[in-house]
Amino acid sequence: MIERIIRWMPQLLNGARTTIIITIISVSIGLVLAVFLALGKMSKHKILSAPCSAYIFFFRGTPLLMQIYFIYFGLPQLNPALTIRSAFVAALIAYVLNTAAYLAENIRAGIQSIDKGQFEAAKALGLTYGQTMRLVIIPQTVRRLIPPVGNEFIMVLKDVSLVAIIGLTDLTKVTRAISSSSATALVYIPAMILYLIITAFFTFIFNKLENKYSVYQ
């Protein structure tokens, strides 16, 4: 058994690297996009709030699996110019768009949890809406966002296993390939341990950030 695990480990680690890369990039870019979506949805102008609300509703209301399928297989049928030849890029786009929708709701809730008196105080000081958000509200919201962003990160980490459907070699696909070629399900043991190690590592990081910066202590 130990010899098998040693033999499988290079492939498993390579798949784990893909899983981690997609997760980090997706959550990082998704978080930036989520800020604009949240602010747009909260806007009093329908021209901003309507499309942002529709975006969030769509990506939260449809399965991630279908979104991946559509981006990789469906877009080329709508227009050949929309073809995404790289499975990695297609997966990133799907996860960024999906993650942004979920994080946008977290950000909106975080902003709305700030005492309204701070908005009034900033207005009394002569700050514009943009300055109020940038200098007063957003910095406080960031501290409240650490726990939900950490949860979303772990969820994405596990959901990346769906990329196997478009042929991307992540940890799950590698595990299934090894299981098929070696006719044994024992490879799932080191694979699950790897997932646990990765999850534990990032959970530790977010817990450290939460203990240092979060308002929920």
Coordinates of C-alpha atoms in Angstrom, one line a residue:
M1 CA 0.0 0.0 0.0
I2 CA 2.8 2.4 0.9
E3 CA 4.6 1.7 -2.3
R4 CA 1.4 2.4 -4.3
I5 CA 0.8 5.7 -2.5
I6 CA 4.4 6.8 -3.2
R7 CA 3.9 5.9 -6.9
W8 CA 0.6 7.8 -7.1
M9 CA 1.8 10.9 -5.2
P10 CA 3.4 12.9 -8.0
Q11 CA 0.2 12.7 -10.1
L12 CA -2.0 13.5 -7.1
L13 CA 0.2 16.5 -6.2
N14 CA 0.1 17.8 -9.8
G15 CA -3.7 17.5 -9.7
A16 CA -3.8 19.2 -6.3
R17 CA -1.8 22.1 -7.7
T18 CA -4.4 22.7 -10.4
T19 CA -7.1 22.6 -7.8
I20 CA -5.4 25.2 -5.6
I21 CA -4.5 27.5 -8.5
I22 CA -8.0 27.6 -9.8
T23 CA -9.4 28.2 -6.3
I24 CA -7.0 31.1 -5.5
I25 CA -7.4 32.9 -8.8
S26 CA -11.2 32.4 -8.9
V27 CA -11.8 33.8 -5.4
S28 CA -9.3 36.6 -5.8
I29 CA -10.7 37.9 -9.1
G30 CA -14.3 37.0 -8.0
L31 CA -13.9 39.1 -4.9
V32 CA -12.9 42.2 -6.9
L33 CA -15.9 41.7 -9.3
A34 CA -18.1 41.1 -6.3
V35 CA -17.4 44.6 -4.9
F36 CA -18.7 46.3 -8.0
L37 CA -21.7 43.9 -8.2
A38 CA -22.7 44.6 -4.6
L39 CA -22.4 48.3 -5.0
G40 CA -24.3 48.1 -8.2
K41 CA -27.1 46.2 -6.7
M42 CA -27.3 48.7 -3.8
S43 CA -27.4 51.6 -6.2
K44 CA -30.6 53.7 -6.3
H45 CA -30.2 53.9 -10.1
K46 CA -32.1 51.1 -11.8
I47 CA -29.7 51.2 -14.8
L48 CA -27.1 49.8 -12.3
S49 CA -29.1 47.8 -9.8
A50 CA -31.2 45.9 -12.3
P51 CA -28.4 44.2 -14.3
C52 CA -26.3 43.5 -11.1
S53 CA -29.3 42.0 -9.4
A54 CA -30.1 39.9 -12.5
Y55 CA -26.5 38.7 -12.6
I56 CA -26.4 37.7 -9.0
F57 CA -29.8 36.0 -9.3
F58 CA -28.8 34.0 -12.4
F59 CA -25.4 32.7 -11.1
R60 CA -26.7 31.9 -7.7
G61 CA -29.9 30.3 -9.1
T62 CA -28.3 28.0 -11.7
P63 CA -26.0 25.0 -11.0
L64 CA -22.3 25.6 -11.4
L65 CA -22.0 22.4 -13.4
M66 CA -24.4 23.8 -16.1
Q67 CA -22.5 27.1 -16.1
I68 CA -19.2 25.2 -16.8
Y69 CA -20.9 23.2 -19.5
F70 CA -22.4 26.3 -21.2
I71 CA -19.2 28.3 -21.1
Y72 CA -17.1 25.5 -22.6
F73 CA -19.5 23.8 -24.9
G74 CA -22.5 26.2 -25.3
L75 CA -20.8 29.5 -26.2
P76 CA -19.1 28.2 -29.4
Q77 CA -22.5 27.1 -30.7
L78 CA -23.9 30.6 -30.1
N79 CA -21.0 32.2 -31.9
P80 CA -17.7 30.5 -33.0
A81 CA -15.9 33.6 -32.0
L82 CA -16.8 32.8 -28.4
T83 CA -15.0 29.5 -28.4
I84 CA -12.7 29.0 -25.5
R85 CA -10.1 26.4 -26.5
S86 CA -8.4 26.1 -23.1
A87 CA -10.3 24.1 -20.5
F88 CA -8.3 25.9 -17.8
V89 CA -9.4 29.3 -19.0
A90 CA -13.1 28.2 -19.4
A91 CA -13.0 26.8 -15.8
L92 CA -11.6 30.0 -14.5
I93 CA -14.2 32.1 -16.1
A94 CA -17.0 29.9 -14.8
Y95 CA -15.7 29.9 -11.2
V96 CA -14.9 33.6 -11.2
L97 CA -18.4 34.5 -12.4
N98 CA -20.1 32.1 -10.0
T99 CA -17.9 33.1 -7.0
A100 CA -18.5 36.8 -7.7
A101 CA -22.2 36.3 -7.4
Y102 CA -22.0 34.6 -4.0
L103 CA -19.4 37.0 -2.6
A104 CA -21.4 40.0 -3.8
E105 CA -24.3 39.0 -1.5
N106 CA -21.8 38.7 1.4
I107 CA -20.4 42.1 0.6
R108 CA -23.8 43.7 0.4
A109 CA -24.8 42.2 3.7
G110 CA -21.5 43.4 5.2
I111 CA -22.0 46.9 4.0
Q112 CA -25.6 47.0 5.2
S113 CA -24.6 45.8 8.6
I114 CA -22.6 49.0 9.2
D115 CA -24.3 51.5 11.4
K116 CA -26.2 54.0 9.3
G117 CA -25.0 56.7 11.6
Q118 CA -21.6 56.4 10.0
F119 CA -23.0 57.3 6.6
E120 CA -24.6 60.4 8.1
A121 CA -21.4 61.4 9.9
A122 CA -19.4 61.1 6.7
K123 CA -22.0 63.2 4.9
A124 CA -21.8 65.8 7.6
L125 CA -18.0 65.9 7.2
G126 CA -18.6 66.7 3.5
L127 CA -17.5 63.3 2.1
T128 CA -19.0 62.2 -1.2
Y129 CA -20.7 58.8 -1.5
G130 CA -17.6 57.4 -3.2
Q131 CA -15.3 58.8 -0.5
T132 CA -17.6 57.5 2.2
M133 CA -17.5 54.0 0.8
R134 CA -13.8 54.0 0.1
L135 CA -12.6 55.6 3.3
V136 CA -15.2 54.7 5.9
I137 CA -17.5 51.8 5.0
I138 CA -15.4 49.4 2.9
P139 CA -12.5 49.2 5.4
Q140 CA -15.0 48.1 8.1
T141 CA -16.8 45.8 5.8
V142 CA -13.6 44.0 4.9
R143 CA -13.2 42.9 8.6
R144 CA -16.7 41.5 8.6
L145 CA -16.1 39.6 5.3
I146 CA -13.2 37.4 6.5
P147 CA -15.4 34.5 7.8
P148 CA -17.8 34.3 4.8
V149 CA -14.9 34.7 2.3
G150 CA -13.1 31.9 4.0
N151 CA -16.2 29.7 3.8
E152 CA -16.6 30.5 0.1
F153 CA -12.9 29.7 -0.5
I154 CA -13.3 26.2 1.0
M155 CA -16.5 25.6 -0.9
V156 CA -14.8 26.6 -4.2
L157 CA -11.8 24.4 -3.3
K158 CA -14.1 21.4 -3.2
D159 CA -16.3 22.4 -6.1
V160 CA -13.3 22.6 -8.4
S161 CA -13.7 18.8 -8.7
L162 CA -16.4 19.6 -11.3
V163 CA -13.8 20.7 -13.9
A164 CA -13.2 17.1 -14.6
I165 CA -16.3 17.2 -16.9
I166 CA -14.4 19.4 -19.4
G167 CA -11.2 17.3 -19.2
L168 CA -9.2 19.4 -16.8
T169 CA -6.8 17.4 -14.7
D170 CA -7.5 18.4 -11.2
L171 CA -7.1 16.3 -8.1
T172 CA -10.4 14.5 -8.5
K173 CA -9.9 13.6 -12.2
V174 CA -6.3 12.4 -11.4
T175 CA -7.7 10.2 -8.6
R176 CA -10.4 8.7 -10.9
A177 CA -7.9 8.1 -13.7
I178 CA -5.5 6.2 -11.3
S179 CA -8.4 4.2 -9.8
S180 CA -9.5 3.2 -13.3
S181 CA -6.0 2.3 -14.6
S182 CA -5.0 0.4 -11.5
A183 CA -8.4 -1.2 -10.8
T184 CA -8.4 -0.1 -7.2
A185 CA -10.3 2.4 -5.2
L186 CA -7.6 2.7 -2.5
V187 CA -6.2 5.8 -4.3
Y188 CA -9.1 7.7 -2.9
I189 CA -7.6 7.4 0.6
P190 CA -4.5 9.5 -0.1
A191 CA -6.6 11.8 -2.4
M192 CA -9.0 12.5 0.5
I193 CA -6.1 13.1 2.9
L194 CA -4.7 15.6 0.4
Y195 CA -8.0 17.4 0.3
L196 CA -8.1 17.4 4.1
I197 CA -4.5 18.8 4.3
I198 CA -5.2 21.6 1.7
T199 CA -8.5 22.5 3.4
A200 CA -6.9 22.5 6.9
F201 CA -4.1 24.7 5.7
F202 CA -6.3 27.4 4.2
T203 CA -8.8 27.1 7.1
F204 CA -5.8 27.8 9.4
I205 CA -4.8 30.9 7.3
F206 CA -8.4 32.3 7.4
N207 CA -8.7 31.6 11.1
K208 CA -5.5 33.6 11.7
L209 CA -6.8 36.5 9.6
E210 CA -10.1 36.3 11.5
N211 CA -8.4 36.3 14.9
K212 CA -6.3 39.3 13.9
Y213 CA -8.8 41.4 11.9
S214 CA -12.3 40.2 12.2
V215 CA -14.9 42.0 14.3
Y216 CA -16.4 38.7 15.3
Q217 CA -14.1 37.7 18.1

